[in-house]
Amino acid sequence: MDQSDIEADGQIHAIAAEWGVNPDHLNDVTWELEEIEGNDGEVYGFLVRFDEGSDAEILKQIGLLNGVLTREVSLNAFDELDFDEPEIDTTIEEISGARLVDSRSTRAKRWTPLTGIHVRNFKAAKEAEIPLGNVTILVGPNGSGKSSVLQAIHWAARAASYVLPKNQKEMISFERLDYIPSSDPLKTLHNGELKTGSKSDAVEVYFKHVSDQDEKIQTTVRIRAARNKGGITAYMEGGSAVTPYKQRYQFITAYIPGLAGLSERETILAQPTLRRQASSGDAGGVLRNILYNLSTDSSDDTDPGEGQIRLKALNRLIKRVHPNSSIDVSFDEREDFHISASITDIQNGNARPLETAATGILQVVQIFAYLILFKPRLMLIDEPDAHLHPDKQERLIEALELASKELETQIILTTHSPNIVRAASLVSKLVWMRDGVVQTDDDEAIRRLLGWGGLDKSVLFFVEDEDDRPLRAILRQWPSLSAQVSVCRCFGIDNLPRDKFLEGLLVDGELKVKAAIHRDGDFMTDEEAAKWRDSFSTEGVYPWVTAGSDLEGYFCSAKYLAALYKVSEADAEEWRREAAATIGKARDHFLEKRKKIVYALWPDGGSPDAVGLWDAAGGKSPTTVKGKKLHKALKQIVKTAGENDRLLDEFAIPEGFVVAEDLKIIIESALTVD
């Protein structure tokens, strides 16, 4: 296989990874990759165009609707194709015949997997019942309660670890607690403040397990204020299910809120100090200590060399995300005052201090070091994608799925990244949150909506045009409305979603999202526009036909031009007539558009006569040429008149002037109808 074959294969895998499809399907059909270029000459992405003779069943597997032959690829899909990556073992534990030893405590080993967690009354999480898989991915807009869920789980588990084995409650001062989720922890109650008393509102976390006998068991942790309000009281229920929680030695949960950087130096810390700071989620001051403890044999190890086995396992996981990076750590008790940790570039052999590594690498190191050293039963990771390139995000979720299985650790992470969701396998469970509650755990619906950018929006706006700048200019007039709209370009009217697709998207997934569908007027009559709108029967769909021939037509009206350039409407109309007169083959273009309308809307005949419509409109005029062509021609006309033609290019809207008020009504209707 020569280099061009390797690059083509890498391209196929990059496209397949972004779309979440089998690369073999792309090998089985013929396609070309085209650049999507805007009017400004910039490339905004890529378009995969499939051959017309392609197998329809394969195209369906690739995610194309019937009759659709194109699909978009993001601009950065191929940014980091690497054809010379070192090979990575298929497992993390099988290294030179050795396996990682499970050093969990006896109590921790009595843990059974969780089927779900229910969080009540904590910060933004009002009532969040989370079903769990090996890996659970929480998605949703900012303020939806995702991070609150992680913090509540960790706080409850850490508080439970202070409860003595024979007790059902324990008062814990804030000085003793190794994790506090806020500078004012008593105010973490959802819309309130924690108080004393067994009947007062509490932060509640229910851990739902399946026992070895497949029985459903539950551990309940409630947190209220202690009597002197200098701490909390943790209450526990659950019979034998509480046993793994009531011990201080083994982490049941580990929390990774993010890593801003490392301290300049670290000395060796005593184990209680290390565990306390690690429990807090702040690894910036102890990451070198964690790496040193991970790589060094401990009293819990049964055989010599287990520390190095752990270090090799760590590097195997790191390489799954950053293929050319390797970590090393050392400390000589006789000579050193501080722990030395370094990161090596495998390709050139250069090693440098760990603190000089990028934040994205440091966060990956932290995640997997916690997993291997502490072996938590539940790993909580807040937005691990924040500092990672999209390609690395996809690699990370794959590595986490592997680690979850082999280290017997369930993982819950939050994300805004469609790349993580797209790359997640069926092993992972997707959960969408909004306003402190779970909206749905329908994996397929979440994948589809996130692909359209609609998980934190109320309206998906499918637009016919490739160039959506005119529409975005229109939407900017109404910031409060546009903030709730996700614009989805469809690259032509034939690619607009059909009713059956919309039903699956909006109805089957139980997600409270609406869809607006735009199509250009294209010289349709009022009757034809109504006929097209009526072709959509799915509840929650709002079709919209432009008042003129297309979106650009709104920016060519005499009223708009008069307001933009502060001229009379008569002068603006004269500009329009002059511009229309310069457009060639206007009649042919008009009749071609009419043919497509007849084909789509009048299969049984009965359509208006196209030539008659042309003649009735007075032949070539501003109303019988496409707005796109008129808009382009107008730029030269206004420039000749001594005006600034760039205002047309920018789709500028004069203060006090409203463009496409009919669209505003459509969006408002979609947002107000439940």
PDB file of C-alpha atoms in Angstrom, residues 89 170 248 285 293 322 340 420 501 512 573 609 670:
ATOM      1  CA  ASP A  89      -2.302  -3.186  22.679  1.00  0.00           C
ATOM      2  CA  GLU A 170     -22.628  10.630  61.230  1.00  0.00           C
ATOM      3  CA  ARG A 248     -12.222   5.450  54.281  1.00  0.00           C
ATOM      4  CA  GLY A 285      -0.926  20.006  43.527  1.00  0.00           C
ATOM      5  CA  ASN A 293       2.467   6.167  44.066  1.00  0.00           C
ATOM      6  CA  HIS A 322      -2.157  10.864  22.528  1.00  0.00           C
ATOM      7  CA  SER A 340      10.416  14.419  38.974  1.00  0.00           C
ATOM      8  CA  ILE A 420     -17.687  12.301  22.046  1.00  0.00           C
ATOM      9  CA  PHE A 501     -37.824  11.595   9.027  1.00  0.00           C
ATOM     10  CA  LYS A 512     -39.551  18.765  23.249  1.00  0.00           C
ATOM     11  CA  GLU A 573     -37.193  50.669  -7.381  1.00  0.00           C
ATOM     12  CA  ASP A 609     -49.356  27.660 -17.122  1.00  0.00           C
ATOM     13  CA  ALA A 670     -43.039  27.092  17.421  1.00  0.00           C
TER      14      ALA A 670
END
